[in-house]
mmCIF file of C-alpha atoms and ligand atoms in Angstrom:
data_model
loop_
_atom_site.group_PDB
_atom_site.id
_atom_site.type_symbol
_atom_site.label_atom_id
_atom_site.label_comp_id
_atom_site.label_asym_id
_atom_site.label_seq_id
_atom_site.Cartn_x
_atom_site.Cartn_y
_atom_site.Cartn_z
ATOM 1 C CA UNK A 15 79.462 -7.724 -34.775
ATOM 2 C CA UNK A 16 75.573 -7.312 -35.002
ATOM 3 C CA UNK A 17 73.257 -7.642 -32.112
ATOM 4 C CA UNK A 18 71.583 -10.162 -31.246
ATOM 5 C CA UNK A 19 67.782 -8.265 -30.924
ATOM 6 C CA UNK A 20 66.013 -5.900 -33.479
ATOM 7 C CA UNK A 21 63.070 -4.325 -32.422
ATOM 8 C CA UNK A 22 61.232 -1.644 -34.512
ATOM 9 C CA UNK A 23 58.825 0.409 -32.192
ATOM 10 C CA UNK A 24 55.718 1.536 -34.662
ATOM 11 C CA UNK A 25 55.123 4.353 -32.232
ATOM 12 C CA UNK A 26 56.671 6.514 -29.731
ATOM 13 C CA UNK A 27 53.893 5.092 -27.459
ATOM 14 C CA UNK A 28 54.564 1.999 -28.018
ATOM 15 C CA UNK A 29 58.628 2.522 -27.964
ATOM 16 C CA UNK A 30 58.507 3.367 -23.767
ATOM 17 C CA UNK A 31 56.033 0.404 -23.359
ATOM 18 C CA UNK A 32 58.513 -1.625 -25.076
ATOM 19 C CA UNK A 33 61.745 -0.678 -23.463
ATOM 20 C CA UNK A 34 61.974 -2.401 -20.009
ATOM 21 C CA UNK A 35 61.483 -5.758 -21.326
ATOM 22 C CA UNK A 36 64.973 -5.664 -23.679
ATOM 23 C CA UNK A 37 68.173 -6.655 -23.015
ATOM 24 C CA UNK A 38 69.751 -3.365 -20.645
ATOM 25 C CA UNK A 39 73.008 -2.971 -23.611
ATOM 26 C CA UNK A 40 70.722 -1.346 -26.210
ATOM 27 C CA UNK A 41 71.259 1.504 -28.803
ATOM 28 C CA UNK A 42 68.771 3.514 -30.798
ATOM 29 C CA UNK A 43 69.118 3.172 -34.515
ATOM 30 C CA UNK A 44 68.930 5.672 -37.052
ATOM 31 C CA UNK A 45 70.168 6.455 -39.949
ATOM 32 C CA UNK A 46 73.015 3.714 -39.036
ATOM 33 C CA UNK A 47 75.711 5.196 -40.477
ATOM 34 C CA UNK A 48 77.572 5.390 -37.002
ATOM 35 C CA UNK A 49 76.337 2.716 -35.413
ATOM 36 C CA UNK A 50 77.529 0.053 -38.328
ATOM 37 C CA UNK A 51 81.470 1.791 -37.489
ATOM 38 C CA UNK A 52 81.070 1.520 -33.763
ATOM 39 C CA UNK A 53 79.854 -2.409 -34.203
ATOM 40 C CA UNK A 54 82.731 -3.302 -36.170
ATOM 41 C CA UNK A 55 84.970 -2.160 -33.182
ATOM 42 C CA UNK A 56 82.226 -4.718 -31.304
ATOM 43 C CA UNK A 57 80.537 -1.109 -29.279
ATOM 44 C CA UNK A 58 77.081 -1.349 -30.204
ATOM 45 C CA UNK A 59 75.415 -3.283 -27.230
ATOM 46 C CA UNK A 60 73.335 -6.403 -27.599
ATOM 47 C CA UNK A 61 70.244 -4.685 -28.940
ATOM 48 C CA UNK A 62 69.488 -2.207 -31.352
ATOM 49 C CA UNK A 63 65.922 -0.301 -31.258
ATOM 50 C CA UNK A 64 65.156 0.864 -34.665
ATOM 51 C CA UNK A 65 63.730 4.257 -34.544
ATOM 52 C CA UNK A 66 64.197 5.214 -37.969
ATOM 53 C CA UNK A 67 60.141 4.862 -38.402
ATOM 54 C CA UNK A 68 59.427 6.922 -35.895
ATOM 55 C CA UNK A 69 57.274 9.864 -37.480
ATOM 56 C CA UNK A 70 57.493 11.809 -34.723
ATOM 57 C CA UNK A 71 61.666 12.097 -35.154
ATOM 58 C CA UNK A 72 60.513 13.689 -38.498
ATOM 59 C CA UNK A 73 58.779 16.431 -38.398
ATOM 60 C CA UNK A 74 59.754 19.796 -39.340
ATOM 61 C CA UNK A 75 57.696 23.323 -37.712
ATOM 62 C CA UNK A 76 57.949 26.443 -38.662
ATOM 63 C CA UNK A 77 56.910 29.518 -36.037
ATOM 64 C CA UNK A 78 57.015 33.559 -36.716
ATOM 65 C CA UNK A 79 59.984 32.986 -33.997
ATOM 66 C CA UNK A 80 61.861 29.571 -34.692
ATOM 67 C CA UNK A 81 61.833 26.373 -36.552
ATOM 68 C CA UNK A 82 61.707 22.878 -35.183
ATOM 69 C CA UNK A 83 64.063 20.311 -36.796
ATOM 70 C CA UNK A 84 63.211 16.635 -35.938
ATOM 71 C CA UNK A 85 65.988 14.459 -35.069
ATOM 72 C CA UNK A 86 65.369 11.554 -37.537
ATOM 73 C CA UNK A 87 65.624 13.791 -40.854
ATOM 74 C CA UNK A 88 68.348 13.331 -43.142
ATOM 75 C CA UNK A 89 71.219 15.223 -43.678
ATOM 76 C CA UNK A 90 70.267 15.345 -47.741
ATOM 77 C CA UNK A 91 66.451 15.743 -46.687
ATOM 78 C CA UNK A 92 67.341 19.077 -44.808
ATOM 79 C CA UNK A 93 69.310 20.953 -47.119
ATOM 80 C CA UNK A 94 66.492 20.472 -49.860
ATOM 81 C CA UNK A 95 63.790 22.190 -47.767
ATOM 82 C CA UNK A 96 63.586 25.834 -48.520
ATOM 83 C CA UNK A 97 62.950 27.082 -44.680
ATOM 84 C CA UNK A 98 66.422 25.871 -43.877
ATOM 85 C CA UNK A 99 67.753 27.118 -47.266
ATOM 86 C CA UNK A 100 66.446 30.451 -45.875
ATOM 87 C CA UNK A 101 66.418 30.644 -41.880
ATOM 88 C CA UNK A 102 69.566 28.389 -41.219
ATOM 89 C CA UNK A 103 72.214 28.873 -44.054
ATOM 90 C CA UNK A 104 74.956 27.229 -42.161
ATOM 91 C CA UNK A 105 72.968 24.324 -42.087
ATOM 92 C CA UNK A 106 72.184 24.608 -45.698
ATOM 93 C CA UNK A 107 76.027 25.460 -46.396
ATOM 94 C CA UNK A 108 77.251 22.821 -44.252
ATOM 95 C CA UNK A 109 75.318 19.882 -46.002
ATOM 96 C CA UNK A 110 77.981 19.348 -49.011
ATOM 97 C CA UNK A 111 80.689 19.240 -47.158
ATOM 98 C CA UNK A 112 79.031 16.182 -45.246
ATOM 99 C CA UNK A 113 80.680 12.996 -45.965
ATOM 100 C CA UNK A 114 78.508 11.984 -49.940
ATOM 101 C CA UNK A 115 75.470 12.074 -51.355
ATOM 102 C CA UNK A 116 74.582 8.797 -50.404
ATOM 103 C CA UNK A 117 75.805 8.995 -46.373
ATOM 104 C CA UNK A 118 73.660 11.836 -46.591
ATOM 105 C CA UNK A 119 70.270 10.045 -47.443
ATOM 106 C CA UNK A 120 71.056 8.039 -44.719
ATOM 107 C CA UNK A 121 72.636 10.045 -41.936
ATOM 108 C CA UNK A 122 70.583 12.078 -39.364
ATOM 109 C CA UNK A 123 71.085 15.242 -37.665
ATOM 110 C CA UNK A 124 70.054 13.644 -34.615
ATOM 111 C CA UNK A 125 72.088 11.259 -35.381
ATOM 112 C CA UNK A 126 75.200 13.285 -35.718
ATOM 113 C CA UNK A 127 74.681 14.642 -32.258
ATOM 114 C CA UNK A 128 73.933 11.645 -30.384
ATOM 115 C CA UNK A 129 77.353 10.238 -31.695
ATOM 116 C CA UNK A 130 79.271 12.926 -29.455
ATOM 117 C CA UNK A 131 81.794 13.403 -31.950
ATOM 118 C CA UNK A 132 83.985 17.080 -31.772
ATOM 119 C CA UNK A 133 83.754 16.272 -35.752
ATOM 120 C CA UNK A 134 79.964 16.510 -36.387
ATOM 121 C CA UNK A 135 79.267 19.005 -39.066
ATOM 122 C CA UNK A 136 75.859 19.107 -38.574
ATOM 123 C CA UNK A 137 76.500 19.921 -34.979
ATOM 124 C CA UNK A 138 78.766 22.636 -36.083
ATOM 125 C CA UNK A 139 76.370 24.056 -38.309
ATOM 126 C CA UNK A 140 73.799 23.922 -35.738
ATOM 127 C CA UNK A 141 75.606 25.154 -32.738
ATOM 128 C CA UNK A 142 76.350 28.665 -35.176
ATOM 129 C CA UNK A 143 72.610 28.431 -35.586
ATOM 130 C CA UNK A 144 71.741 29.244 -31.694
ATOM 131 C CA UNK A 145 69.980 25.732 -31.912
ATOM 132 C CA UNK A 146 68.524 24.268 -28.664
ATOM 133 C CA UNK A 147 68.184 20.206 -28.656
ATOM 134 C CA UNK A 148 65.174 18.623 -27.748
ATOM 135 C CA UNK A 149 65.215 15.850 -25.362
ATOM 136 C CA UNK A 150 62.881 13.361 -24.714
ATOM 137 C CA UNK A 151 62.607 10.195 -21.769
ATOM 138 C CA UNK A 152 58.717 8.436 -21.759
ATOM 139 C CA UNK A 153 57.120 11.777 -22.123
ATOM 140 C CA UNK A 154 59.463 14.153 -19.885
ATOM 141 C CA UNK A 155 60.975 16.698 -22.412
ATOM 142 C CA UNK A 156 63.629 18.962 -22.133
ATOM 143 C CA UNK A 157 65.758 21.608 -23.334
ATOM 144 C CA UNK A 158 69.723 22.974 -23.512
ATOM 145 C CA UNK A 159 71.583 24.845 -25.599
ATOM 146 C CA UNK A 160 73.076 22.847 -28.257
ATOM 147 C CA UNK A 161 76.837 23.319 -26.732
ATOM 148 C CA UNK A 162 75.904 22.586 -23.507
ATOM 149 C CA UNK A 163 75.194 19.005 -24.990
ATOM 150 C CA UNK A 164 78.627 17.824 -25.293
ATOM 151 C CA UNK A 165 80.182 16.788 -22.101
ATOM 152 C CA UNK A 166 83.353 15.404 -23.686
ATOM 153 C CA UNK A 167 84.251 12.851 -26.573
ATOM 154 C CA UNK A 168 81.620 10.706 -26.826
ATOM 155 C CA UNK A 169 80.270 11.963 -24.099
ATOM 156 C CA UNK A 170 77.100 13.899 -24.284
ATOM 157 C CA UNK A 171 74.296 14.875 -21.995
ATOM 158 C CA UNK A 172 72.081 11.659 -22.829
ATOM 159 C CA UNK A 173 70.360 9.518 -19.860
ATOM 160 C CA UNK A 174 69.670 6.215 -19.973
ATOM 161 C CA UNK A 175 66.842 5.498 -22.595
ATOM 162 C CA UNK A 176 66.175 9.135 -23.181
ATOM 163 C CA UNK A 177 65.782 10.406 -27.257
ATOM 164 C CA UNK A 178 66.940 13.324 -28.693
ATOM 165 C CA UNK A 179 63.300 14.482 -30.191
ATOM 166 C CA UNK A 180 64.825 17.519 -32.206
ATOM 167 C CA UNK A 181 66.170 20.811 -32.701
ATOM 168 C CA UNK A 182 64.668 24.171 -31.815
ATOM 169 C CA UNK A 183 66.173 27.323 -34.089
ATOM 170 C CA UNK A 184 65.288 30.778 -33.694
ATOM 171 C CA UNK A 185 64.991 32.608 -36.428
ATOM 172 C CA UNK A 186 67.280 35.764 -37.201
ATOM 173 C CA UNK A 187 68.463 37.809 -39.596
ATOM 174 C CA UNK A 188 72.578 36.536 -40.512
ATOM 175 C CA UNK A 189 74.313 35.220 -43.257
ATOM 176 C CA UNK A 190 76.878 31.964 -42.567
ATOM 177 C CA UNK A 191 79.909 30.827 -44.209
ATOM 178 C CA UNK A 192 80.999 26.867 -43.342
ATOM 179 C CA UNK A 193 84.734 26.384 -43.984
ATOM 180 C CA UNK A 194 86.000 22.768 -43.751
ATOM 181 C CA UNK A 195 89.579 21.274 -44.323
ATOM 182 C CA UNK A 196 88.931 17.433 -44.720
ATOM 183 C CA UNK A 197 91.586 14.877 -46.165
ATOM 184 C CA UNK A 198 89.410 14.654 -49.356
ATOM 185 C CA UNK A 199 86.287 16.078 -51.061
ATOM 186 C CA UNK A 200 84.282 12.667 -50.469
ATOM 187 C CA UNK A 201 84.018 10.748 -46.847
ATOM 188 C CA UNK A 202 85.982 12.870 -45.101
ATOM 189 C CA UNK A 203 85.632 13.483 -41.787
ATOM 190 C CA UNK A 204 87.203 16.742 -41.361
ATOM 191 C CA UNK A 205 90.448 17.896 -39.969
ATOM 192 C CA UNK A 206 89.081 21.225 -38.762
ATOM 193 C CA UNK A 207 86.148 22.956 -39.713
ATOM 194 C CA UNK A 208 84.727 26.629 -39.023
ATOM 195 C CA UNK A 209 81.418 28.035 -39.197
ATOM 196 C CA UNK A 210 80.527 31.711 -38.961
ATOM 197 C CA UNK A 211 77.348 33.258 -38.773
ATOM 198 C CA UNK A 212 76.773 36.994 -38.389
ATOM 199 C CA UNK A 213 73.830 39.662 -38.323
ATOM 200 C CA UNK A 214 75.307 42.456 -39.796
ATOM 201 C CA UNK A 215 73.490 45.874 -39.394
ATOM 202 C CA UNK A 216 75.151 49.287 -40.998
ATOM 203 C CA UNK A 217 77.683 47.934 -41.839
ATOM 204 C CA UNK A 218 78.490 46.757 -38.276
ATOM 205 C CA UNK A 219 78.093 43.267 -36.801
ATOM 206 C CA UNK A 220 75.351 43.128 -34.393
ATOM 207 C CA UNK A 221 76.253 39.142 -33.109
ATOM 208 C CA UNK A 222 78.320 36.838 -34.871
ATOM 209 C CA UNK A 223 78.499 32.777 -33.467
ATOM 210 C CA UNK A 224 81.193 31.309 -34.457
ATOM 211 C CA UNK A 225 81.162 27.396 -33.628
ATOM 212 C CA UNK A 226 84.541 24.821 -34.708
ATOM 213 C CA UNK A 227 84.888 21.035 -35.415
ATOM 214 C CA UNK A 228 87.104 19.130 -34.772
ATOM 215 C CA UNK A 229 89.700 21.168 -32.566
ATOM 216 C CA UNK A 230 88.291 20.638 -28.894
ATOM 217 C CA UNK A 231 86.970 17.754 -26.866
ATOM 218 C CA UNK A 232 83.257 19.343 -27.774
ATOM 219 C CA UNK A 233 82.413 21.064 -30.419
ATOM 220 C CA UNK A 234 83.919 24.172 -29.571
ATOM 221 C CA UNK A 235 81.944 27.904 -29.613
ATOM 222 C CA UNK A 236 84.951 30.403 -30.283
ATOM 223 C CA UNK A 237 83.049 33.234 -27.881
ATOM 224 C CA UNK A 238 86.184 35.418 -27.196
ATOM 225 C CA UNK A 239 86.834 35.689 -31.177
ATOM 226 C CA UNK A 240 83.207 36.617 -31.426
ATOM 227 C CA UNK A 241 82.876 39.263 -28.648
ATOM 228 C CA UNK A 242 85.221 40.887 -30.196
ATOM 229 C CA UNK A 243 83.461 41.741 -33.625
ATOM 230 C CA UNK A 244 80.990 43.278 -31.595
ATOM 231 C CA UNK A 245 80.504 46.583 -32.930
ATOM 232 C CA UNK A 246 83.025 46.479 -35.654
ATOM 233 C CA UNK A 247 82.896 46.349 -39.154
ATOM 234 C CA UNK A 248 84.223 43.606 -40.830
ATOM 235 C CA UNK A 249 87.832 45.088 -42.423
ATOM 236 C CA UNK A 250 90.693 43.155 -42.964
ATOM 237 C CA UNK A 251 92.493 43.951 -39.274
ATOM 238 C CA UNK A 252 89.041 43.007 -37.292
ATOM 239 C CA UNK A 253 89.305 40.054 -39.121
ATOM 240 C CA UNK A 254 92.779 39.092 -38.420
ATOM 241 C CA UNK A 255 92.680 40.032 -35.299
ATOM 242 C CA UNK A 256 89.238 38.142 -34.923
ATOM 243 C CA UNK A 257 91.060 34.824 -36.588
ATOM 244 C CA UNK A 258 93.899 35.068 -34.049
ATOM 245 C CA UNK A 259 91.200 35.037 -30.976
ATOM 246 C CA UNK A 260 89.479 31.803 -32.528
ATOM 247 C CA UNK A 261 92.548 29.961 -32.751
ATOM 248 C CA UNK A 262 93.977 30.540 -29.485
ATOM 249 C CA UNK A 263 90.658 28.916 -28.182
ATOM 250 C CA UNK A 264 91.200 26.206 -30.135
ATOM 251 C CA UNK A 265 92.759 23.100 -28.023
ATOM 252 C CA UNK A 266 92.861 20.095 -30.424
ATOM 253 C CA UNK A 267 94.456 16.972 -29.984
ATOM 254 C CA UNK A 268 96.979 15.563 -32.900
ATOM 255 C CA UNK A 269 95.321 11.845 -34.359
ATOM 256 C CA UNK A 270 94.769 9.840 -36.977
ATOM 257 C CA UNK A 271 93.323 12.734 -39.375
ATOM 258 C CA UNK A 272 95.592 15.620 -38.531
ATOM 259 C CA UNK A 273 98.282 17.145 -35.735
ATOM 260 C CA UNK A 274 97.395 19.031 -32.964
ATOM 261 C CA UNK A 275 99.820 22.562 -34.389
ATOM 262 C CA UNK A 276 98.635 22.689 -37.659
ATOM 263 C CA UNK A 277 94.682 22.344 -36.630
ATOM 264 C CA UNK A 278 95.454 25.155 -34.327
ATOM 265 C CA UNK A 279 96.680 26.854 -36.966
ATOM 266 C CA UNK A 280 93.884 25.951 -39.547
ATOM 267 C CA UNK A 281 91.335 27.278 -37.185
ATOM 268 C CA UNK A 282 92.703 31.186 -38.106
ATOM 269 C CA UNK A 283 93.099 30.493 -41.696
ATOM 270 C CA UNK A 284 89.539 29.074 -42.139
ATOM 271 C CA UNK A 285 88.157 31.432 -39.500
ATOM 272 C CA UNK A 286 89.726 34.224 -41.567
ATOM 273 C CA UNK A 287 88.183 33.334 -44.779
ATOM 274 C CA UNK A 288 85.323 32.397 -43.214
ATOM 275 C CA UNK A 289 84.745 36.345 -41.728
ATOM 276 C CA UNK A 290 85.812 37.478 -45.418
ATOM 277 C CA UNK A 291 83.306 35.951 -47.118
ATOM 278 C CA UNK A 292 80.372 37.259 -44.879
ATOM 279 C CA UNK A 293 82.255 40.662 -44.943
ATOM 280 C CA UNK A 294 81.730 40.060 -48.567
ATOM 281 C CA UNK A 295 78.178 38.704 -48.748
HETATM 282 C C1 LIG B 3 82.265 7.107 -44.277
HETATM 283 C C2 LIG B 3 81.678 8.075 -43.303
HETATM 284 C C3 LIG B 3 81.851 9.442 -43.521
HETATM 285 C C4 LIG B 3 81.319 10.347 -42.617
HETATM 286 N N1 LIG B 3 81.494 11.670 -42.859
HETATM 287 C C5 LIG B 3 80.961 12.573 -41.998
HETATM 288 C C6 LIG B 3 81.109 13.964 -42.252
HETATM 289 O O1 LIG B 3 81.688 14.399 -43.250
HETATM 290 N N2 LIG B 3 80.588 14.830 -41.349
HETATM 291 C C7 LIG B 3 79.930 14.397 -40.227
HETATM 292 O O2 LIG B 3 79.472 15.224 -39.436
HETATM 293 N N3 LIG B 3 79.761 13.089 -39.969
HETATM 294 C C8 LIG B 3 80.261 12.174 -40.824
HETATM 295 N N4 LIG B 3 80.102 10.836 -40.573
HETATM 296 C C9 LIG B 3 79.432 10.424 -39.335
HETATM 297 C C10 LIG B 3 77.940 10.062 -39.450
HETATM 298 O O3 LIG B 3 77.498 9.871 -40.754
HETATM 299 C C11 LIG B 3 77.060 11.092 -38.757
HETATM 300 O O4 LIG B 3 77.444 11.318 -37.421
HETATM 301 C C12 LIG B 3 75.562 10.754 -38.826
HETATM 302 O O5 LIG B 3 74.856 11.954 -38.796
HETATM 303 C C13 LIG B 3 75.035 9.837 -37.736
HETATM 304 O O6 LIG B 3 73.618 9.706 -37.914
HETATM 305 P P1 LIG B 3 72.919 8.289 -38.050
HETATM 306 O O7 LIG B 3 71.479 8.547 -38.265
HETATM 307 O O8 LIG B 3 73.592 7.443 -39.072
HETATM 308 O O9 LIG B 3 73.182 7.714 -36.586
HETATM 309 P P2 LIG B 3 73.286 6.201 -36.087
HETATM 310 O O10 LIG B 3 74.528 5.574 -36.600
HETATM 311 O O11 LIG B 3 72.015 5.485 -36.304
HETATM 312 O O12 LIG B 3 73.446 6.502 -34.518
HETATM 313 C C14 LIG B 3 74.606 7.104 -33.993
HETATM 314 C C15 LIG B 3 74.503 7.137 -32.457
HETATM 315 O O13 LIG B 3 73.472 8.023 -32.061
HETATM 316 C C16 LIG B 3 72.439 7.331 -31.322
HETATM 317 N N5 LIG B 3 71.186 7.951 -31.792
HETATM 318 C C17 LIG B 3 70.796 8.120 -33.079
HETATM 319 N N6 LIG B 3 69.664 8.836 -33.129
HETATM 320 C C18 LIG B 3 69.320 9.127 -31.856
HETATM 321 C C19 LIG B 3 68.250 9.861 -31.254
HETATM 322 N N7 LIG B 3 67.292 10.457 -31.983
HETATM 323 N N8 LIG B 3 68.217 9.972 -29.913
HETATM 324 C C20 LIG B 3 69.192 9.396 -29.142
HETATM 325 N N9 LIG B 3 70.222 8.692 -29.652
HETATM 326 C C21 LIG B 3 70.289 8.562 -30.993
HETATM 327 C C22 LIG B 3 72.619 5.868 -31.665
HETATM 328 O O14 LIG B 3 72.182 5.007 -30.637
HETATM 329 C C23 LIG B 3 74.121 5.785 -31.861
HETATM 330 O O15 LIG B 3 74.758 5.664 -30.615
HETATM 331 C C24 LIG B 3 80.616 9.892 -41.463
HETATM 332 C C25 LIG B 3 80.435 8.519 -41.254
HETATM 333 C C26 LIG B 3 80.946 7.621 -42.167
HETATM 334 C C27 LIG B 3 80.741 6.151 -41.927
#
């Protein structure tokens, strides 16, 4: 079912002067790629506000401290730019594992939050990252930890109207690894996935984040696993042990994709090779 109103704000100016006279079931429009599913199921209000030409969802800063990440960039747009090839390698490592090549011309990272989904691999990527997420309501910004974002599925932190402007990174010194088990290599939506990323100093991990898909009602930040590797180098009995912590924080639900036990148990295997690969890098 499509809409039954397009509009196509030139401006963000002109977007907030625009909003109180449409219809009250609207949706922002991005990249489209999730908005097209949730229409078919007849979910995607009466009017859609096309913000995909919205330059200021597109810019990309970089600071001594942290980078900015606009929320209207592409998924395939991102992992070509070499400060995220170098500052935020989970990001970069995550990109191929997102859906194809040509969902990922289209998709956004803002996008892929907005949507609420446990699933989002972008999200996942991000939330390893230490990202922040930029919110924005007719010139009132503000700003929460990526994870604090997701209030269930679906669900997210998002008022009425308000845009997600973009993402704020800091930048530090860590290596990733993004471990995904989908049903296919192509357009899969994945059963779990696990990203790692750790600043390792003497041999010793300083921090490590380690953020999952797919096997919580949010996107789930496995903290116990990670307070653990505090401290301690990365040998093969800190990383079992490690695994074992991540999935017993996992809590995922058995549907369509995949059942609840053997996610659970995914999230050690992948969180294991996930740790052996950084203890490798
Ligand atoms: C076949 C297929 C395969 C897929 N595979 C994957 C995959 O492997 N990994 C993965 O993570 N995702 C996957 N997805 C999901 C999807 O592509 C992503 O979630 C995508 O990033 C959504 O971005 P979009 O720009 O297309 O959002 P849209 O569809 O335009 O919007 C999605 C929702 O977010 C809202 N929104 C969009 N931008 C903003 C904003 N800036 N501020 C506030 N609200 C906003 C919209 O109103 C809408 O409710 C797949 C989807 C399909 C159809």
């Amino acid at each position: 079912m499509r809409p039954e109103l397009l509009v196509r704000p030139s401006s963000l100016a002109h977007l907030w002067k625009t909003l109180p006279s449409l219809p009250r079931d609207r949706r922002y429009l991005a990249g489209g790629t999730d908005l097209m599913i949730a229409a078919s199921h007849g979910h995607a209000g009466d009017c859609w506000v096309d913000i995909s030409g919205l330059k200021e969802l597109r810019s990309f800063r970089e600071t001594p401290s942290s980078l900015f990440i606009g929320s209207g960039l592409t998924i395939s747009a991102l992992a070509e730019m070499p400060a995220v090839k170098k500052w935020l390698p989970a990001l970069a490592l995550a990109a191929p594992h997102y859906a194809s090549p040509s969902l990922r011309n289209m998709a956004t990272i803002g996008g892929n939050a907005a949507n609420g989904s446990p699933c989002a691999d972008g999200v996942c990527a991000l939330c390893s990252e230490k990202a922040s997420i930029v919110l924005l309501l007719k010139g009132v910004k503000r700003k929460l930890p990526l994870p604090a974002f997701f209030l269930g599925p679906k669900r997210t932190a998002l008022r009425k109207d308000e845009l997600i402007l973009g993402f704020e990174v800091p930048k530090w010194r860590h290596v990733s690894a993004y471990e995904k088990l989908g049903p296919r290599s192509y357009f899969g939506i994945s059963k779990v996935s696990v990203c790692v990323s750790a600043e390792i100093s003497g041999g010793v991990v300083k921090e490590t984040v380690i953020s999952c898909a797919s096997v919580a009602p949010v996107p789930l930040m496995a903290r116990k696993a990670a307070e653990f590797l505090y401290g301690r180098r990365l040998d093969e009995g800190t990383i079992s042990e490690a695994a074992a912590l991540a999935e017993s924080e996992a809590s995922p639900i058995t549907d369509t994709r995949s059942e609840a036990g053997y996610r659970k148990a995914m999230v050690r295997v992948l969180a294991a090779r996930a740790l052996a690969k950084i203890a490798a890098a």
